[in-house]
PDB file of C-alpha atoms in Angstrom:
ATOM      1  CA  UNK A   1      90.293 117.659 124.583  1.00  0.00           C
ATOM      2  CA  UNK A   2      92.604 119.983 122.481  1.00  0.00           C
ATOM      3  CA  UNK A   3      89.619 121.295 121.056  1.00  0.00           C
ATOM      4  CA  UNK A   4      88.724 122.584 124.979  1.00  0.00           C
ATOM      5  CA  UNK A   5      91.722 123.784 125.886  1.00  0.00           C
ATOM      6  CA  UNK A   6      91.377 125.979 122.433  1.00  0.00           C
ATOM      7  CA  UNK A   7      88.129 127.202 123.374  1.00  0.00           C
ATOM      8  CA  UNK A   8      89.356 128.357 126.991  1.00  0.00           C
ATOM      9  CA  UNK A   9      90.673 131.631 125.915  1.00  0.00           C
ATOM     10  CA  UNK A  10      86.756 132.185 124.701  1.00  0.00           C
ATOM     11  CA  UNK A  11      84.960 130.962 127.925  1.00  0.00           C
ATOM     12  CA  UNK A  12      87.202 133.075 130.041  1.00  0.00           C
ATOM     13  CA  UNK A  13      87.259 136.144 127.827  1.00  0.00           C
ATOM     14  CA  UNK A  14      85.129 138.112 130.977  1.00  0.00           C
ATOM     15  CA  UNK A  15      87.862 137.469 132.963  1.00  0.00           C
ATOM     16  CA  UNK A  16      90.430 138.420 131.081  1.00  0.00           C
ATOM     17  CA  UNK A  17      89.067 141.688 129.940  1.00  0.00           C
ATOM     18  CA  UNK A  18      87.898 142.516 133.616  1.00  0.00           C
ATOM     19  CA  UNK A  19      91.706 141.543 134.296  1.00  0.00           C
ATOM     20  CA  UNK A  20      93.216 143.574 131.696  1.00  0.00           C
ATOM     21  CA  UNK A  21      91.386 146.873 132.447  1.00  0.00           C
ATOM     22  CA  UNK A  22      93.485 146.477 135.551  1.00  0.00           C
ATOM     23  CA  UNK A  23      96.904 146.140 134.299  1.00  0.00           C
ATOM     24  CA  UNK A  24      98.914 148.694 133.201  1.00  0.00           C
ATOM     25  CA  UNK A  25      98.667 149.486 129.605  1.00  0.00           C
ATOM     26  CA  UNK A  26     102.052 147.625 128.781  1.00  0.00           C
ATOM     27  CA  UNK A  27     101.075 144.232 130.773  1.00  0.00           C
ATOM     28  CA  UNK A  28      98.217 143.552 128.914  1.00  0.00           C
ATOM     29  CA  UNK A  29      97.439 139.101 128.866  1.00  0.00           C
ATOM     30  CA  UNK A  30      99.204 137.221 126.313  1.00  0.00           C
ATOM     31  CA  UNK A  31     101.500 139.485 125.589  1.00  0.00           C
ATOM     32  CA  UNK A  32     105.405 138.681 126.284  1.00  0.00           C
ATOM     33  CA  UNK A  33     106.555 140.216 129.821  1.00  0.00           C
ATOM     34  CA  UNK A  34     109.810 138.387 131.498  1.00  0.00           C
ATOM     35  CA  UNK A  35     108.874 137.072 134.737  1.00  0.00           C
ATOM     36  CA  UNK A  36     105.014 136.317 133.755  1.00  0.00           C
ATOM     37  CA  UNK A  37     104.357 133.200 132.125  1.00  0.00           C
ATOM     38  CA  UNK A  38     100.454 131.762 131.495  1.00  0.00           C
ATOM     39  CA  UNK A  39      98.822 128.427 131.926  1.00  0.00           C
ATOM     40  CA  UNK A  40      95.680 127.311 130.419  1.00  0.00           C
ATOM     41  CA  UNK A  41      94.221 124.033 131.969  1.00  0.00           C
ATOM     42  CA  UNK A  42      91.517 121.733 131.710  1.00  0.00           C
ATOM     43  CA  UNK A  43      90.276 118.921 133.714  1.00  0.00           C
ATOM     44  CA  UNK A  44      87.286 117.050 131.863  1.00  0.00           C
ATOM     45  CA  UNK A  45      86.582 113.566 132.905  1.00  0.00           C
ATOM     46  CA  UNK A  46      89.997 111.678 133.654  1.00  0.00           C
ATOM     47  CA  UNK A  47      91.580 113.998 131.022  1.00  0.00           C
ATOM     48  CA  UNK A  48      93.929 117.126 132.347  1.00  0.00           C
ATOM     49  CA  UNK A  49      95.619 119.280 129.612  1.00  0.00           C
ATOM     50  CA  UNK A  50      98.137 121.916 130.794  1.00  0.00           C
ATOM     51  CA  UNK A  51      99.448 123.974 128.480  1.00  0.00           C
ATOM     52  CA  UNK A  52     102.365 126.605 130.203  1.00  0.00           C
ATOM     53  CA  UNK A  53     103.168 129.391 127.702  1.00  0.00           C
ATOM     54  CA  UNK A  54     106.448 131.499 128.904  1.00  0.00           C
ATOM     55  CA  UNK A  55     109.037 133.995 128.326  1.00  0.00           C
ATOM     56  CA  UNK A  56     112.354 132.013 127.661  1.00  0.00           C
ATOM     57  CA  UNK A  57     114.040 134.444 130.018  1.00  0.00           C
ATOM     58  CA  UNK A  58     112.051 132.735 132.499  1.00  0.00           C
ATOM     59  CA  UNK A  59     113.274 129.371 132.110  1.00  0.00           C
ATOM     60  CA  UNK A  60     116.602 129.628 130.815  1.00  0.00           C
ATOM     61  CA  UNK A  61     117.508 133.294 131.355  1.00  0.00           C
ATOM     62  CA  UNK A  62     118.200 134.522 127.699  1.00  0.00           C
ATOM     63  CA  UNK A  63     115.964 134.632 124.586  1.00  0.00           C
ATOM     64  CA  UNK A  64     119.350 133.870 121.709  1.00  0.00           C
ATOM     65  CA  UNK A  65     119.820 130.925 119.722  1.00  0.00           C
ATOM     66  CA  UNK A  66     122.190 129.664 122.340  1.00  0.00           C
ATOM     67  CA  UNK A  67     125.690 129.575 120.478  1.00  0.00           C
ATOM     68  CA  UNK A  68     127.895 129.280 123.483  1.00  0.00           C
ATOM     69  CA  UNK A  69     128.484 125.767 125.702  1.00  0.00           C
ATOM     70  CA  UNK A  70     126.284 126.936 128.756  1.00  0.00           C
ATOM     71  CA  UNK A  71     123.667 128.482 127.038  1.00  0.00           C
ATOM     72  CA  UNK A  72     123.223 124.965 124.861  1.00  0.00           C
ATOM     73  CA  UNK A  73     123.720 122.851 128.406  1.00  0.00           C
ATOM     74  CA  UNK A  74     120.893 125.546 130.017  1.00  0.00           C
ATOM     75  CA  UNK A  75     118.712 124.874 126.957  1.00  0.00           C
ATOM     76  CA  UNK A  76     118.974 121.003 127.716  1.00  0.00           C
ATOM     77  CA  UNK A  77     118.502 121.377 131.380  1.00  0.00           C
ATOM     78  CA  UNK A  78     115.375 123.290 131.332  1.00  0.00           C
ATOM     79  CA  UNK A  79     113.589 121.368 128.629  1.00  0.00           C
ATOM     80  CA  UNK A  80     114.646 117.857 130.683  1.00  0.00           C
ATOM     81  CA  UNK A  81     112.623 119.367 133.679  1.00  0.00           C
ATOM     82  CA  UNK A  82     110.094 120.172 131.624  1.00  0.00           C
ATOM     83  CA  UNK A  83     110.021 116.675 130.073  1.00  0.00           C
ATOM     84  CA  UNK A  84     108.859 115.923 133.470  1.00  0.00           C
ATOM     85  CA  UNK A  85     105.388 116.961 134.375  1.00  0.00           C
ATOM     86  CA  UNK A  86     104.141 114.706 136.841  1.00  0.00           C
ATOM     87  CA  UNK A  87     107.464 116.348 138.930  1.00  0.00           C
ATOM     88  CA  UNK A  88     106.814 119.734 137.543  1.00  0.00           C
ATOM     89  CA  UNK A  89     103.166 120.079 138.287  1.00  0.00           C
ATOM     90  CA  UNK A  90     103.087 118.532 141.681  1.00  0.00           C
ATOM     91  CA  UNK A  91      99.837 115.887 140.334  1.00  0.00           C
ATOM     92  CA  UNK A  92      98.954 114.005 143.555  1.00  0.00           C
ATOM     93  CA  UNK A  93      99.861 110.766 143.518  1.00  0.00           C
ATOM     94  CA  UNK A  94      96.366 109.153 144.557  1.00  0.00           C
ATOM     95  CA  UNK A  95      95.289 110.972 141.656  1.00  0.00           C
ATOM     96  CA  UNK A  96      96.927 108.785 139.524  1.00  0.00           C
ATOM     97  CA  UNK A  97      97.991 110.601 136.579  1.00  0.00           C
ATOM     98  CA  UNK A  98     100.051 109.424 133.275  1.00  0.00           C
ATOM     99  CA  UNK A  99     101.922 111.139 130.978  1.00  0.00           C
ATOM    100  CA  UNK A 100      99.506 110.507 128.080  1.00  0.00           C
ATOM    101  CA  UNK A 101     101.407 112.911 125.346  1.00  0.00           C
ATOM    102  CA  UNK A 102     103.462 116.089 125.464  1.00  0.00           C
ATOM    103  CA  UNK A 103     104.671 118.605 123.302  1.00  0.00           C
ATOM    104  CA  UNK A 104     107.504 121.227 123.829  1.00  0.00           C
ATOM    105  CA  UNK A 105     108.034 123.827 121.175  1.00  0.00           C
ATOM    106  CA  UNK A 106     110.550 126.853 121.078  1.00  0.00           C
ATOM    107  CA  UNK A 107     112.969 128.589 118.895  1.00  0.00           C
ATOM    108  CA  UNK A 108     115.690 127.578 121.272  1.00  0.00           C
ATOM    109  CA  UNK A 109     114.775 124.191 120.486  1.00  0.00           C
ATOM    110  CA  UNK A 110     115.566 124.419 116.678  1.00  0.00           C
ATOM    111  CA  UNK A 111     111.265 124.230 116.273  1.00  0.00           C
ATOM    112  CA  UNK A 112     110.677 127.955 114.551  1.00  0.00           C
ATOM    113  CA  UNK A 113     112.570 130.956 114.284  1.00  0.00           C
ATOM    114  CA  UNK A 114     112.277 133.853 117.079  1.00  0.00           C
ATOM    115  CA  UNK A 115     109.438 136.543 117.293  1.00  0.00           C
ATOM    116  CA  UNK A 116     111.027 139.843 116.125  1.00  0.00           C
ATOM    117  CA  UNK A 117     110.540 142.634 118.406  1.00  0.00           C
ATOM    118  CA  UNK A 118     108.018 145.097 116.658  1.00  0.00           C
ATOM    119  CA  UNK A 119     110.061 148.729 115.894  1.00  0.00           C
ATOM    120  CA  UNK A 120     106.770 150.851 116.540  1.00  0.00           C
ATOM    121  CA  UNK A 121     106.424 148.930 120.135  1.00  0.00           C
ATOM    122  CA  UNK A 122     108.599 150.659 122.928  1.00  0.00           C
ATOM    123  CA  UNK A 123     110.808 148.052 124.433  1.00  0.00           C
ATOM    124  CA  UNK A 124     113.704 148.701 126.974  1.00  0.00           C
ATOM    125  CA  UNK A 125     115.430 146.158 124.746  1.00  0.00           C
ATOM    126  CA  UNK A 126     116.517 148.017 122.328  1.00  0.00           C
ATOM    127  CA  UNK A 127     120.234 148.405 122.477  1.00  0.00           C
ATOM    128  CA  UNK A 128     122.705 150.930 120.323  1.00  0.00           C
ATOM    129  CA  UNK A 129     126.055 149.485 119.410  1.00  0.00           C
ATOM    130  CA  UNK A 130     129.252 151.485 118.930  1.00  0.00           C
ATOM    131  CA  UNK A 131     128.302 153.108 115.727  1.00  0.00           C
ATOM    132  CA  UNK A 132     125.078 154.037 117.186  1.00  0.00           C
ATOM    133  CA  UNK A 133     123.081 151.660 115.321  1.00  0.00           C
ATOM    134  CA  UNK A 134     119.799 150.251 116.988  1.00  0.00           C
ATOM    135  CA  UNK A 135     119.300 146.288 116.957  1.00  0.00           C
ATOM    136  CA  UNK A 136     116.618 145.006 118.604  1.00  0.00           C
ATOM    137  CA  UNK A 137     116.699 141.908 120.867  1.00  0.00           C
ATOM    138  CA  UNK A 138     114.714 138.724 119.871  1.00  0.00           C
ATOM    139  CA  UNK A 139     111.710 137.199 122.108  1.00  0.00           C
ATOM    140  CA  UNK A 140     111.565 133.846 122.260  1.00  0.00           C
ATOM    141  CA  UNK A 141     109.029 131.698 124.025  1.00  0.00           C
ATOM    142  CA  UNK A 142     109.102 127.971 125.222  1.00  0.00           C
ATOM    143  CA  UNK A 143     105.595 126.411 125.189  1.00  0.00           C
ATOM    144  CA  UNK A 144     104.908 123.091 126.885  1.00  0.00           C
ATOM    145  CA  UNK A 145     102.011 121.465 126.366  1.00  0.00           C
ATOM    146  CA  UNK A 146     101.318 118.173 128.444  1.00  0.00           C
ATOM    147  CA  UNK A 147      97.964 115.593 128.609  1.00  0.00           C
ATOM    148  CA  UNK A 148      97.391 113.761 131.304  1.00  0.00           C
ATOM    149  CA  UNK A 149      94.853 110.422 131.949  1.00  0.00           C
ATOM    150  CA  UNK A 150      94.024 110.396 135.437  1.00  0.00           C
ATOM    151  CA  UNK A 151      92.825 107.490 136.942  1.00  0.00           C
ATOM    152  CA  UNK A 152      91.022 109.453 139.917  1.00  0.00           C
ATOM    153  CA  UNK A 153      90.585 112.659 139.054  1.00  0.00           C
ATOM    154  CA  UNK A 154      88.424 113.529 142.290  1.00  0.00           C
ATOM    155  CA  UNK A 155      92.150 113.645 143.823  1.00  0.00           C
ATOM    156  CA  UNK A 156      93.091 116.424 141.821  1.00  0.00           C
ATOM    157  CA  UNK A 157      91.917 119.254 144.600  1.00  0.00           C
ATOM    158  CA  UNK A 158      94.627 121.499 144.135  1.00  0.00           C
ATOM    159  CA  UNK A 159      96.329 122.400 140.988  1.00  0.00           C
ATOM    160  CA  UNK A 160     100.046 123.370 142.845  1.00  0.00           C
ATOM    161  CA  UNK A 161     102.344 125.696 140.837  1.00  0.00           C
ATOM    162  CA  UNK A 162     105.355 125.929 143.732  1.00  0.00           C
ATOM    163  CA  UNK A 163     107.791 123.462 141.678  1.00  0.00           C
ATOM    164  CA  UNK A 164     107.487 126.004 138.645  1.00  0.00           C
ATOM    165  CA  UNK A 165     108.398 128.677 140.844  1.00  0.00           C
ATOM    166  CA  UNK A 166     111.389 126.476 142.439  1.00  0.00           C
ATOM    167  CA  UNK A 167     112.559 124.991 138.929  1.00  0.00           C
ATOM    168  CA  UNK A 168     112.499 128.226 137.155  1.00  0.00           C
ATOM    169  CA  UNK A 169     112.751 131.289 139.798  1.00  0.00           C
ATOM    170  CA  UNK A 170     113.199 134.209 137.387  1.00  0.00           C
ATOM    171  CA  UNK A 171     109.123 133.220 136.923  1.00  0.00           C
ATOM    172  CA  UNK A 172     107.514 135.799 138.841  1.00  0.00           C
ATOM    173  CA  UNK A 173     103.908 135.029 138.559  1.00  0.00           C
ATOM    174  CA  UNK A 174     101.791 132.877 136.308  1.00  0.00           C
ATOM    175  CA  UNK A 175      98.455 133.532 134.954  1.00  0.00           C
ATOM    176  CA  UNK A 176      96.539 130.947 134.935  1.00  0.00           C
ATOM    177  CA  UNK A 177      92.938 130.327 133.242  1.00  0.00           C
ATOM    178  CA  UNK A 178      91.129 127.194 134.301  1.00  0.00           C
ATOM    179  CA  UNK A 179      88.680 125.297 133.698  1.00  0.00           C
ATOM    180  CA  UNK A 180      87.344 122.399 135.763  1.00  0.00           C
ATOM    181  CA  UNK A 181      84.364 120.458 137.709  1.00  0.00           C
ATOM    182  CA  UNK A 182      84.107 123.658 139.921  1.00  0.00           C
ATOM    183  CA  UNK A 183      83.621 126.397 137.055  1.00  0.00           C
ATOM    184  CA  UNK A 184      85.941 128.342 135.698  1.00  0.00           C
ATOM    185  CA  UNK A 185      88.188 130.714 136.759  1.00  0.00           C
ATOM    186  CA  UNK A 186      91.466 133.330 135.529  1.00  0.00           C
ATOM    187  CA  UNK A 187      93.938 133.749 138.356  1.00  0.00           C
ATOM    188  CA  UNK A 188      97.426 135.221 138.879  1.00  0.00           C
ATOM    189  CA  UNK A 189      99.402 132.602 140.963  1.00  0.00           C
ATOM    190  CA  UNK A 190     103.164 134.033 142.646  1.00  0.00           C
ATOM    191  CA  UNK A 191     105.827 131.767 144.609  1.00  0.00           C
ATOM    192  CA  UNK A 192     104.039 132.870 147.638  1.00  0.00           C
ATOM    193  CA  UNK A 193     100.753 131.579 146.702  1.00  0.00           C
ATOM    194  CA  UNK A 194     101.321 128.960 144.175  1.00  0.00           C
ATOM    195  CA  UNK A 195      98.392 127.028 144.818  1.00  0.00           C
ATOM    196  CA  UNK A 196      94.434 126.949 143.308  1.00  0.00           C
ATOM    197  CA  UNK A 197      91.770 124.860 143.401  1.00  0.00           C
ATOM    198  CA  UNK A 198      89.776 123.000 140.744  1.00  0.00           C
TER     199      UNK A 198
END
């Protein structure tokens, strides 16, 4: 199933290039923008894999090594609700899904060191201290990457984003690509439409 979820990106590369000619230049897919975070998915069989790529900004509101008290305690809070898929992803219960494996991975979690901003990109970032010295801000991301065995997978109608959106409000939209008995399909979900169908 991994190996699906891997090949996603190249079954819904259409989509994404149709998509990207639309954004702006600077909010082009996969790259890091605070308040979008992407979800690949896969339903084949009783098997869902959701993998939720995102901005740490997002989901704890700073991209540091967390060095203070709060920042640690924000750190633990937002990787306990994402230990927590089945609340997390909404799965309908006569779907009957189980956790069947999960994986978080960050910086922030002490798994690999933070992304360095690129000095030839142009990023508001960028911040001059009192000697005038540039330093550039760290991006750090938190991926979460969950597998699911679902015991009626004919329940799963509706893939429904709206706890993201309510556990982590700085997310702004999500971009999800998705693959399941219907086709597949690249969508941009928001709070206000946090719903799709597989």
């Amino acid at each position: 199933m991994r190996r699906l979820l891997l090949a996603l990106p190249f079954a819904l590369l259409p989509l994404a290039v149709a998509h990207a000619a639309e954004e702006h230049e600077h909010a082009s897919l996969g790259a890091h923008e605070h308040g979008v975070g992407r979800l690949n998915a896969a339903l084949d069989g009783q098997t869902l894999e959701l993998e939720l790529d995102s901005p740490a900004m997002n989901l704890v509101g700073f991209e540091h090594v967390a060095s203070t008290d709060a920042d640690k305690a924000k750190i633990v809070t937002a990787r306990t609700q994402l230990e927590n898929p089945l609340v997390l992803f909404n799965l309908p219960k006569a779907a009957g899904c189980v956790v069947a494996a999960q994986e978080l991975e960050s910086p922030l979690f002490g798994d690999q060191p933070p992304v360095d901003v690129d000095e030839d990109e142009d990023h508001d970032e960028d911040v001059k201290d009192a000697d005038g010295h540039e330093h550039h801000h760290e991006h750090s991301e938190i991926n979460a990457h969950y597998q699911f065995t679902c015991a009626a997978p004919g329940a799963l109608k509706t893939l429904d984003l709206a706890n993201i959106f309510n556990t982590f409000p700085a997310t702004q939209k999500i971009q999800v690509q998705l693959i399941g008995p219907s086709g597949q399909q690249g969508v941009e979900v928001t709070a206000k439409a946090a719903s799709l169908k597989f």
